[in-house]
Each structure stands twice: as C-alpha cells, then as structure tokens.
Coordinates of C-alpha atoms in Angstrom, one line a residue:
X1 CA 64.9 110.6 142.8
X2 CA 62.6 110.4 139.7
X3 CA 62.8 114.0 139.2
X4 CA 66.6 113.5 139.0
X5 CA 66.9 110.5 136.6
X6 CA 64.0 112.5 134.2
X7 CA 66.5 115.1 134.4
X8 CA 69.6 112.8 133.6
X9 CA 67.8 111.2 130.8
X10 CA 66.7 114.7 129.3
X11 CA 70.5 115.8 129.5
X12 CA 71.6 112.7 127.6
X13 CA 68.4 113.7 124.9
X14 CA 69.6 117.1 124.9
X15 CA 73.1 116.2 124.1
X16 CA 72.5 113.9 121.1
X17 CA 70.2 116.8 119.7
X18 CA 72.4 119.2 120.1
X19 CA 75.5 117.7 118.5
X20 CA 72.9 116.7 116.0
X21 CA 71.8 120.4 115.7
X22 CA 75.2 121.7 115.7
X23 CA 76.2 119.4 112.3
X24 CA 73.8 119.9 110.4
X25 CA 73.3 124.2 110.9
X26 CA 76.8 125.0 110.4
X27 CA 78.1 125.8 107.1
X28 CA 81.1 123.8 107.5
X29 CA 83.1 121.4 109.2
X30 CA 85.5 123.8 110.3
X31 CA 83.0 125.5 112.4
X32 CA 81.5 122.8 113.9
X33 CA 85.1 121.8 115.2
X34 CA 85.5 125.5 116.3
X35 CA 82.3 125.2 118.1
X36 CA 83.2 122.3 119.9
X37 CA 86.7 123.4 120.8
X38 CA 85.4 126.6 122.6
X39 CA 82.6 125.1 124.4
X40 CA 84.6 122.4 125.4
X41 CA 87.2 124.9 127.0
X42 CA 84.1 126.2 128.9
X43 CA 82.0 123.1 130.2
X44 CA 85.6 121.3 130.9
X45 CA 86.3 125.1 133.3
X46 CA 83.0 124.9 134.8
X47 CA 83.5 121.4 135.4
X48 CA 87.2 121.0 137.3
X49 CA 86.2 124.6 138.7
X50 CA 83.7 123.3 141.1
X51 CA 85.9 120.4 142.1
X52 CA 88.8 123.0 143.1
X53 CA 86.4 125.3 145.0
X54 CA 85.3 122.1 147.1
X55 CA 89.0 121.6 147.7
X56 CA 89.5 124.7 148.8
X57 CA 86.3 124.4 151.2
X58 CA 87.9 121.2 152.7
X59 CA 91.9 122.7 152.7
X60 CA 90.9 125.7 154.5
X61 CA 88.3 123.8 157.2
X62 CA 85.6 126.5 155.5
X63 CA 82.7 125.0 157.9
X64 CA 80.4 128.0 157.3
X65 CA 80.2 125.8 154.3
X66 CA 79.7 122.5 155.3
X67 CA 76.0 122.3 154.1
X68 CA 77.0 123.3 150.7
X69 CA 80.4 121.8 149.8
X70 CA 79.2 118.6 148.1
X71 CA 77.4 120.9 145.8
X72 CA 80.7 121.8 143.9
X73 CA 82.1 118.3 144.0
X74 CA 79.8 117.5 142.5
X75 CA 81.7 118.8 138.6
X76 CA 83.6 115.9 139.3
X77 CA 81.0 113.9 137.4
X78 CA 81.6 115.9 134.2
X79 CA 85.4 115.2 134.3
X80 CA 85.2 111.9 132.7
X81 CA 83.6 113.1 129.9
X82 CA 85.8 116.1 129.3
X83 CA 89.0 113.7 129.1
X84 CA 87.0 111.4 126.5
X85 CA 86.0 114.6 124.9
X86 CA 89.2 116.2 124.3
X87 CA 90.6 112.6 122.0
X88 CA 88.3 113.5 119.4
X89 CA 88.4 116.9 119.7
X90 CA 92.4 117.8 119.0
X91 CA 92.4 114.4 116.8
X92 CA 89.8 115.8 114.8
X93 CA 90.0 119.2 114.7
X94 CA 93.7 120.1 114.6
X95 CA 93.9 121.2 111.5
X96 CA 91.4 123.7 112.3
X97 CA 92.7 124.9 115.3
X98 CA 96.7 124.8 115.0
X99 CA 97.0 125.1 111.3
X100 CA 99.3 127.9 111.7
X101 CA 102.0 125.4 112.2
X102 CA 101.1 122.3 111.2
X103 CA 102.6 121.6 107.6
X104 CA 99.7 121.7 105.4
X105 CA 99.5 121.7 101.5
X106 CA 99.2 125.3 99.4
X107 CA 97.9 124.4 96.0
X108 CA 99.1 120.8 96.1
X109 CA 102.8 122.3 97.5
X110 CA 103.5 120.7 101.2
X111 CA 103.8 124.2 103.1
X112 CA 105.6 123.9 106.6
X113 CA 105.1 127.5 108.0
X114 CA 107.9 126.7 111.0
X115 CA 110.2 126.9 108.0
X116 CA 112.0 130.0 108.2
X117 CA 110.2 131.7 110.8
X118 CA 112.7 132.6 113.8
X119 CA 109.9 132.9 116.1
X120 CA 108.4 129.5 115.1
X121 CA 111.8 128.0 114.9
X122 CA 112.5 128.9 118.5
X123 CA 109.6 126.9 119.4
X124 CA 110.0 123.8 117.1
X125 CA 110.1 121.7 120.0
X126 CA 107.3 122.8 121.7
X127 CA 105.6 123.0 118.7
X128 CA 105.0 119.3 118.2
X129 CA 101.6 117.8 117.8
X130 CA 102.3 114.4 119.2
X131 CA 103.6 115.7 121.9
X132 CA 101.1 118.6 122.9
X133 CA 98.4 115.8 122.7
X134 CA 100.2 113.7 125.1
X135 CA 101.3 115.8 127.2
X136 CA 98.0 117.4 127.7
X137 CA 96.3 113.8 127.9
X138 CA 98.6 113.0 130.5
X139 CA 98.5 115.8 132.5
X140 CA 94.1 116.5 132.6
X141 CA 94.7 112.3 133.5
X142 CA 96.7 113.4 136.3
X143 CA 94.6 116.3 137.4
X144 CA 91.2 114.1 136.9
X145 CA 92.4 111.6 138.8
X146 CA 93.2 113.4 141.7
X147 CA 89.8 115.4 141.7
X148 CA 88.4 111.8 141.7
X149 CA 90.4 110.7 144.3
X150 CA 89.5 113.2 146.3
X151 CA 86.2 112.9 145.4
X152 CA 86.0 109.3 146.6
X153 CA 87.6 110.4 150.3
X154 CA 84.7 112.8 150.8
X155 CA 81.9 110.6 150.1
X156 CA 83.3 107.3 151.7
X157 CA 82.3 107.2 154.6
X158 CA 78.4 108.4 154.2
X159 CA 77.5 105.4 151.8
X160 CA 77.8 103.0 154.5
X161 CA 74.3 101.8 155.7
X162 CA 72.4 103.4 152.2
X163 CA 72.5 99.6 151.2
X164 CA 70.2 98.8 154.5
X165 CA 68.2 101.5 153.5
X166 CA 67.9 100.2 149.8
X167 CA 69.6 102.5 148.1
X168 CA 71.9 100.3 146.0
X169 CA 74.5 101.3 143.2
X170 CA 77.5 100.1 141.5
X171 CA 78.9 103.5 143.1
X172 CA 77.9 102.6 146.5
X173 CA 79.4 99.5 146.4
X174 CA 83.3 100.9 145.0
X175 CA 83.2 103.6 147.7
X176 CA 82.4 101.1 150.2
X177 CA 84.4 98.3 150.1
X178 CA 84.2 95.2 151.6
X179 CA 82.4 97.1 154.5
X180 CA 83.7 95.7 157.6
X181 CA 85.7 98.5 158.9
X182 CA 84.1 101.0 161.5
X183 CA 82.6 103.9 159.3
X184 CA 84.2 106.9 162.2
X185 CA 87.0 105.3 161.6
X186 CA 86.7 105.2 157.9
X187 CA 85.5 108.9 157.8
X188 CA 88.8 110.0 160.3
X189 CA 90.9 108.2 157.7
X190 CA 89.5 109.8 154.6
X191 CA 89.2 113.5 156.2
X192 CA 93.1 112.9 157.0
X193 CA 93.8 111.8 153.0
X194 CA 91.5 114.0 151.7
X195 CA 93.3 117.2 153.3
X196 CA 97.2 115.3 151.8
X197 CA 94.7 114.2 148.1
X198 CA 93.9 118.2 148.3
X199 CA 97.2 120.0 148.8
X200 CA 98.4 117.8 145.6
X201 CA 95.5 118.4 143.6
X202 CA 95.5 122.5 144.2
X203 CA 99.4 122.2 142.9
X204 CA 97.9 119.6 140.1
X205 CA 95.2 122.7 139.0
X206 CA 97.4 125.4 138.7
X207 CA 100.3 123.8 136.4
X208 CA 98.1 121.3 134.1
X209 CA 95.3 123.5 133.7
X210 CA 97.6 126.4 133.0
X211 CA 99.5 124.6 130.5
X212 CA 95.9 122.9 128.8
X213 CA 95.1 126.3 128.5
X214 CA 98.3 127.3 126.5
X215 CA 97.8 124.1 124.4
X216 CA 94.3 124.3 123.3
X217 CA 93.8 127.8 123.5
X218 CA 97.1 130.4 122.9
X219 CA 98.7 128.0 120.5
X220 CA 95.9 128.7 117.8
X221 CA 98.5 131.8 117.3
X222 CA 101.9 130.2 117.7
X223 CA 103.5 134.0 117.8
X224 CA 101.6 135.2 120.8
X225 CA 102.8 134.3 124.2
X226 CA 102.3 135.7 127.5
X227 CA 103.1 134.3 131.2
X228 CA 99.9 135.2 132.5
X229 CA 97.7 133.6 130.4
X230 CA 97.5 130.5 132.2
X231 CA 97.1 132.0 134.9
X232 CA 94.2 133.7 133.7
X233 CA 92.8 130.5 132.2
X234 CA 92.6 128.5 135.4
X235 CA 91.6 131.4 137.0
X236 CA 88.6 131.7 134.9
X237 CA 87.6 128.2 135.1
X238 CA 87.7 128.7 139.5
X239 CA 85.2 131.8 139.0
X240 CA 82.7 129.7 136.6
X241 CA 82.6 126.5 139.0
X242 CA 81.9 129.3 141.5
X243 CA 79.0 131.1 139.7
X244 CA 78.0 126.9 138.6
X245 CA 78.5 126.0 142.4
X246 CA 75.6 129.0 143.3
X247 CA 73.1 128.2 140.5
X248 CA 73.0 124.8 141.7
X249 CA 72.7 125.6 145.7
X250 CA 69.8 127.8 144.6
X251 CA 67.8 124.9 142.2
X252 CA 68.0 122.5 144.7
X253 CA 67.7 123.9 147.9
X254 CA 64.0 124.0 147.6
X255 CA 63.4 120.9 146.5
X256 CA 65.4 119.1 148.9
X257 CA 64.1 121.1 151.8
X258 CA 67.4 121.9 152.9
X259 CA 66.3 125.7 154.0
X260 CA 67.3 125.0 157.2
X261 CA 70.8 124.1 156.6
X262 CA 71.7 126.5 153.2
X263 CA 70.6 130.0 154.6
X264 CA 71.2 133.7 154.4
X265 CA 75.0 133.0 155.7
X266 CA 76.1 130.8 152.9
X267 CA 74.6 132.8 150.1
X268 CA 76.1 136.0 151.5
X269 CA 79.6 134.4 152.1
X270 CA 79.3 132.4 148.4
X271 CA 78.2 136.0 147.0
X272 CA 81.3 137.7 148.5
X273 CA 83.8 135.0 147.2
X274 CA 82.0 135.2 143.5
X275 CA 82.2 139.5 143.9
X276 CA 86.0 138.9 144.7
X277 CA 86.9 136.6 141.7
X278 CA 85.1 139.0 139.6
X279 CA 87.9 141.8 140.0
X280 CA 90.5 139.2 140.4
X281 CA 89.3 138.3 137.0
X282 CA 89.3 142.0 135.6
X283 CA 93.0 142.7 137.3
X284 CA 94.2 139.5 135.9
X285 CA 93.3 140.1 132.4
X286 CA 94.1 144.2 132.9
X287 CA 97.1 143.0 134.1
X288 CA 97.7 140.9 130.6
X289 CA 96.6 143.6 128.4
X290 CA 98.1 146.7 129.5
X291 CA 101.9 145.2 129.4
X292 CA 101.4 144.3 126.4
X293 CA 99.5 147.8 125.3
X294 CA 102.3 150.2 126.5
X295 CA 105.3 147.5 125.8
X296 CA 104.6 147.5 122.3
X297 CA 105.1 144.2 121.5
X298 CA 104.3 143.1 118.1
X299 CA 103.3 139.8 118.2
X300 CA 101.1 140.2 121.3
X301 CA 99.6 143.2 119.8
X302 CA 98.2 140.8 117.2
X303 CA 96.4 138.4 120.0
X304 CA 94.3 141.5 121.0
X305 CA 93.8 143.2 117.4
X306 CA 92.1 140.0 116.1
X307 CA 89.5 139.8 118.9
X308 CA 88.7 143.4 119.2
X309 CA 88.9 144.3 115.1
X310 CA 86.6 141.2 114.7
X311 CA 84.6 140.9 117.7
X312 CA 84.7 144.5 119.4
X313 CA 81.3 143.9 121.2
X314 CA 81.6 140.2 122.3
X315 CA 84.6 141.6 124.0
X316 CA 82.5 144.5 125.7
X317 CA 79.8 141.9 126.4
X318 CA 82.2 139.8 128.0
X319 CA 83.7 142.1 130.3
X320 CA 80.0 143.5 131.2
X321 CA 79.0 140.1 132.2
X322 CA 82.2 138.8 134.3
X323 CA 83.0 142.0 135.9
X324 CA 81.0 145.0 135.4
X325 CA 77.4 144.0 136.2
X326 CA 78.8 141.4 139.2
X327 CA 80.6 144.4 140.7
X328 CA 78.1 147.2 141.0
X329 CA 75.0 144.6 141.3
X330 CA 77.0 142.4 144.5
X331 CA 78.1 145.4 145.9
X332 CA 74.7 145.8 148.6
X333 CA 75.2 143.3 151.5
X334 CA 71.6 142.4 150.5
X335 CA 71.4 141.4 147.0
X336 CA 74.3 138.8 148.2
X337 CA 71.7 137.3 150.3
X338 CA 68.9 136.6 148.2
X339 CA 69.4 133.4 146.4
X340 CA 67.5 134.2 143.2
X341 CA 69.2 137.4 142.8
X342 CA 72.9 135.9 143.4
X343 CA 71.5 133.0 141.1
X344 CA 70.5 135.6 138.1
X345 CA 74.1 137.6 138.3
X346 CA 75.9 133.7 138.0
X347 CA 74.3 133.1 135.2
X348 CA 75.1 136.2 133.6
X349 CA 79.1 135.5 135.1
X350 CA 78.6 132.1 132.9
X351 CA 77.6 133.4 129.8
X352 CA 80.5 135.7 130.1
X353 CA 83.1 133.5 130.6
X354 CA 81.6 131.3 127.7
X355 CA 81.8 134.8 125.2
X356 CA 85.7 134.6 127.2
X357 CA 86.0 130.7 126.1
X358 CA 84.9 132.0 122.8
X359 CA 87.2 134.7 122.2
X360 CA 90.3 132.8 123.7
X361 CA 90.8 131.4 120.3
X362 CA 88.3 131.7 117.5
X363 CA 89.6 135.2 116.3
X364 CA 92.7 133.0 115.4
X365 CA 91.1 130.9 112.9
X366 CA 87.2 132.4 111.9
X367 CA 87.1 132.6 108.8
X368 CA 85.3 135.3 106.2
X369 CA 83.1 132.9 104.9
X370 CA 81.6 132.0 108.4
X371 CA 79.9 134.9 108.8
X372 CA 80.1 138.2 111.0
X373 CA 78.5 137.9 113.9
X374 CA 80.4 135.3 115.1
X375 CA 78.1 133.8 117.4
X376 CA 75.6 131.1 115.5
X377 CA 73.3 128.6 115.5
X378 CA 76.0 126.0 115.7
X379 CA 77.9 127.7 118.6
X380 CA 74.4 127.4 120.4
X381 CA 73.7 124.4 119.8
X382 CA 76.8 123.0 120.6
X383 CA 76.6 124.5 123.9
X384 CA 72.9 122.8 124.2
X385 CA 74.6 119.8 123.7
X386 CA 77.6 120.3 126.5
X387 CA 75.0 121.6 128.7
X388 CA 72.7 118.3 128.1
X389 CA 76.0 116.5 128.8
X390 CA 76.3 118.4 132.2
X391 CA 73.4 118.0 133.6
X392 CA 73.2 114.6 132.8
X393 CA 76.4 114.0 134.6
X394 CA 75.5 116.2 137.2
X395 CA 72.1 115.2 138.3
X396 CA 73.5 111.4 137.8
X397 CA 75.6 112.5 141.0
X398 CA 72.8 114.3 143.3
X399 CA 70.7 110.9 142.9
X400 CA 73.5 108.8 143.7
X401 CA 75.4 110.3 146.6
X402 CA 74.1 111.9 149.9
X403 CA 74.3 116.0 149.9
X404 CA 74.6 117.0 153.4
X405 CA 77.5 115.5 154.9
X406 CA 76.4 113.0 157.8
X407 CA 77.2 113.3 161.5
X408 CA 80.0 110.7 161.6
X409 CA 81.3 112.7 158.9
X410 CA 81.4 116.4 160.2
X411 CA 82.6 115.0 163.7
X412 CA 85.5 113.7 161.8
X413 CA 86.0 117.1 160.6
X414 CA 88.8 119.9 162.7
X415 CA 86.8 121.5 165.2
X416 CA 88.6 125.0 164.3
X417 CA 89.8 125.0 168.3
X418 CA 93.2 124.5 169.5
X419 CA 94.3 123.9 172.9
X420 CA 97.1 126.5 174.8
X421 CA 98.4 126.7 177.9
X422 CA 97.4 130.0 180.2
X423 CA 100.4 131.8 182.2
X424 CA 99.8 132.3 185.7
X425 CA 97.5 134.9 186.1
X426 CA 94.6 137.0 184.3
X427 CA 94.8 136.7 180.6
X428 CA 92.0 138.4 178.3
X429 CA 89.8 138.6 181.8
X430 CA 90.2 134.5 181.7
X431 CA 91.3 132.6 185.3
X432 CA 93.5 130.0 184.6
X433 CA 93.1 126.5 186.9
X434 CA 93.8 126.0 190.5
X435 CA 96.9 127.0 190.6
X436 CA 96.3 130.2 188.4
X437 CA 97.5 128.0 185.3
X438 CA 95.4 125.9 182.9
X439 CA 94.5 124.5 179.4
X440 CA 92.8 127.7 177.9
X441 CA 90.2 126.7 175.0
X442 CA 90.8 129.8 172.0
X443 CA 89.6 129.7 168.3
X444 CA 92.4 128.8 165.7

C-alpha cells in the first residue's frame, strides 16, 4: 500500500514536470501541441487497450487467465483522464493539427483551402470542426463509459467485507451500495451483465475508436483516406494494452507474492497472444500500404511519401520494434515463458507503437524550422509527463481494488462444462447410466 501511493504521488510529480519540461524545451507552441497530440494518441491506445483485452478475457470465459485479468482492467483508470485530455487538446491545438482545412489567414487575406478543391469539397461536411469535436467527445463518452461500466461489474462483488477489514474508500463505498444484498448473488448478477456490458463495449471499440482515429489522426491530411486505417488504429491500441497488460504482470507479481497463481502458463499463453498481434499488426498495415503502392493512387501516395521522405528510419525503427524483433525473439516456446524476457520485448513493442503514434500524423504538419530528427526533448518529455499521468492512475487502482478475483467471484464464473445426454450404448469408451443412457459431463 505505501509503495503504491509513493508511486501515485511520484506519477502526479512526474506529470507536472514533464508538461513543465515539455513547454519550456520546445522551440514553439506548435510543437508542444504536436507533442501532446501524438502522445496522447498513444497513452489514450495503451489505456482503452487493456480494458478491451480484459473484455475479451471475460467474453471468451479465458480462465487460464483468471489470475491475471484485473491486471488489464486496470487502464480503465487512465480513461478519465484521456476524455478530459482530448478538450484541451483539439480546442487548443487545431490550428496545428487540421490547418489544412480550417480557413486561416495568408498575409492578412482569410484563406479557406476547401474553396475550390473537389476533393475537399466532397468532404465539406465531414470536414466540420464543430462537429468532429463533438462527435468524437460523444463517441470516447460512449466508449469510456461502457469500459467503466464494465469495470464496475467485475469488481462488485469483491469489495464487500474490505470495510470490516478497514480498508475504506470512496470507491469501495460506490461499488458497494447500500450492502444488504447477498454478495454470490451480487457476483452471479454482475458476471451475467458484465458478459451483455462486454459484447456492447467490443462493438463500442471497433466503430468509435476507429472513427477517433480518422479524426485526430488521418484528418491532419484531408486528401488521404483509406478504409483500413481504423482498423489499424484500434488494432494498434489492442496490441499496446497487451504488451502494457505483460509489463505490469511482470512488476507486480513479485511483490505481491502472487508466484503461485501467475506462472509459466499465463506468461507463455500472454506471450503467444502478444507474438500473434505482432503479424496481425504487420499484415494490417502491409495490407494498407501495398494497395495503395501498386494502385497508384495519388493522394494516398502522399500519406506515405511524407513519413518515409522525412522520417525514413523512425519508420524502419518502428516496424523493427512492433514486428520484426517480437517475431524472431517470441518465436522459442521458452523465451515466452520467462517473464523478464517477455517483459523486455513489450517494452520494445511500446516504444514502437509510440514511434507508430508519432508518425500517424506529424509528417503532415512538422515543420522545417523544428528540426530534423524529429524526435526531441519536448516529444520526451511529454511522454514523461503521460507516463507520470499513467502510473499515477494506474497504481491509484492496484491500491484500491483487490487483484485476484475472490472465490465468490470465480464460482460465479462458467465452469467451461456443459451437460449432454449419452445414447444408449458405448460412446468414446463412456457407459452411460442404468439403463445404458445418462447425463454425460464433456468440455464446451
């Protein structure tokens, strides 16, 4: 407990110092806000990634996972701060980012660039500040809320009793209730909503974060536009709150002595799933590119000119760290099974996806005067800053809620064994009852 609010309050110190950091070293305002737009796309991934990989633990009844799934949910945390984030962040920094459409002024002349642009014209309505901003306000409100929701069904029913034992929150208190209702019952109730909570959410994921992603990110270059780049967006964010998911399993396992419960098994079958999204991630993206390579297509040629004309090696380093490295190095059944090895490769999947965050959509907008390399002392310390904000949140949520699910809790979960009837007879070398007939017990 101590170690973990020491933690919290060194995230919040780290955040303020970093924001701090980031303001002051950057040469401009324009690059702060570019800074804070990318790594906001990343944290906010990480973030609504981990909640949708414990949904997909609790969807699919995954109980070689049941020692590790409030690990993930635990991103739900960061998700108020994302939505509080992204206000000042497109009210601030539009200018910056979608100043391709927006009428500006050229040389005191008011300049509206959709004007006589067929391209532009065709997407006048979508085009529309106000509405991109509410529309993507609306829809992260939607998608937060149901990751909260569901958050709040899986961690009911284990808060009852933590007041007798003196643990005592605000928290504790909302989840619950007045108290009085019988805690299996409670904990059948919310494993039923959960699962209903879940299916929506999933369908929630794939459409608003799709379409956040085509608002903060492919609209910094109005022209380009491709079908699969939301797809490849939320898709991204699923493999970070995967690699984020691991990293975390790994820190605290130790020091919650929880050896006995997190072993080889889940580290081998959380390596395999973070080996697979790695070459979903490359065919995704491959998938993008080459269309667009041997269609020809002019104005989605331009998306991929500006990052590899400008930043040729961040986009090498990127694919290194997501795919390459991750596919050779997971490959060995036995690397997957050492935690500090499959905690090294997720952190080197993380800084590749925030090099992907980064190229998404600075190309579009860097400007000459902002340097070369692309990657500064403000980018850094911005990303100090999210990262203080993260673990802050995060940490907030290991001290507060309990990690290993309790036993009223996992015997309200599916046992994975349905109930059939045998024919008369042998079947699979099993009798059935008396009569040669019976309930045979078989694994779903």
């Amino acid at each position: 407990m101590a170690a973990n609010s020491a933690a919290t309050l060194g995230g919040l110190v780290l955040a303020v110092l970093g924001a701090l950091a980031a303001v002051f070293l950057s040469p401009s305002s324009q690059r702060t806000w570019n800074a804070f737009h990318f790594n906001w796309m990343f944290w906010s991934s990480v973030a609504i990634g981990m909640v949708m990989f414990a949904v997909a633990l609790h969807l699919t009844n995954a109980r070689w996972a049941w020692s590790i799934k409030r690990f993930p949910l635990g991103g739900v945390a960061f998700l108020p701060f994302a939505f509080l984030l992204f206000i000042p962040l497109m009210l601030g920094g539009k200018d910056v980012f979608f100043h391709h459409w927006l009428p500006h002024e050229i040389n005191g002349v008011m300049h509206n660039p959709i004007e006589g642009d067929a391209v532009l014209e065709a997407k006048a309505g979508w085009l529309n500040f106000t509405f991109l901003f509410v529309r993507s306000l609306a829809g992260m409100a939607v998608l937060f809320g149901l990751a909260m929701w569901f958050a709040y069904h899986q961690l009911r029913a284990d808060v009852h009793g933590l007041d007798k034992a003196g643990r005592r929150s605000f928290a504790h208190g909302w989840l619950r209730g007045s108290g009085t209702a019988n805690v299996r019952q409670i904990a059948a109730e919310s494993q039923h909503k959960a699962l209903k909570i879940g299916v929506f959410t999933a369908v929630a994921y794939a459409i608003v974060w799709g379409f956040v992603g085509m608002d903060v990110a492919m609209l910094t270059l109005p022209h380009f536009y491709s079908t699969m780049f939301p797809v490849a967006f939320f898709i991204s964010a699923f493999h970070s709150g995967l690699a984020m998911t691991a990293i975390m399993v790994v820190l605290y396992r130790g020091s919650l002595r929880l050896q006995s419960f997190i072993t080889e098994r889940q580290f081998h079958d959380l390596g395999k799933l973070i080996f697979a999204f790695a070459v979903f991630w490359m065919y995704i993206n491959w998938s993008q590119y080459v269309v667009i390579w041997y269609g020809l297509l002019p104005h989605e040629q331009e998306y991929f000119i500006l990052k590899f004309l400008k930043f040729g090696p961040l986009v090498i380093a990127a694919v290194l760290l997501i795919f390459v490295l991750p596919f050779f190095g997971l490959l060995p059944r036995s690397v997957k099974k050492v935690p500090q090895i499959l905690a090294g490769f997720c952190v080197l999947i993380l800084a590749g996806h925030w090099l992907e965050r980064f190229l998404l959509a600075t190309p579009n907008f860097w400007l000459a005067e902002w340097g070369t390399v692309g990657i500064g002392l403000p980018e850094i310390a911005m990303a100090l800053a999210f990262l203080g904000l993260f673990v802050a949140s995060y940490t907030w949520y290991m001290a507060t809620f309990p990690i290993l699910p309790s036993p009223v809790t996992l015997a309200a979960m599916p046992t994975g064994l349905v109930e059939v009837e045998v024919p008369n007879g042998h079947v699979g070398g099993v009798h059935g009852g008396p009569h040669g007939a019976g309930p045979h017990i078989a694994g779903a």
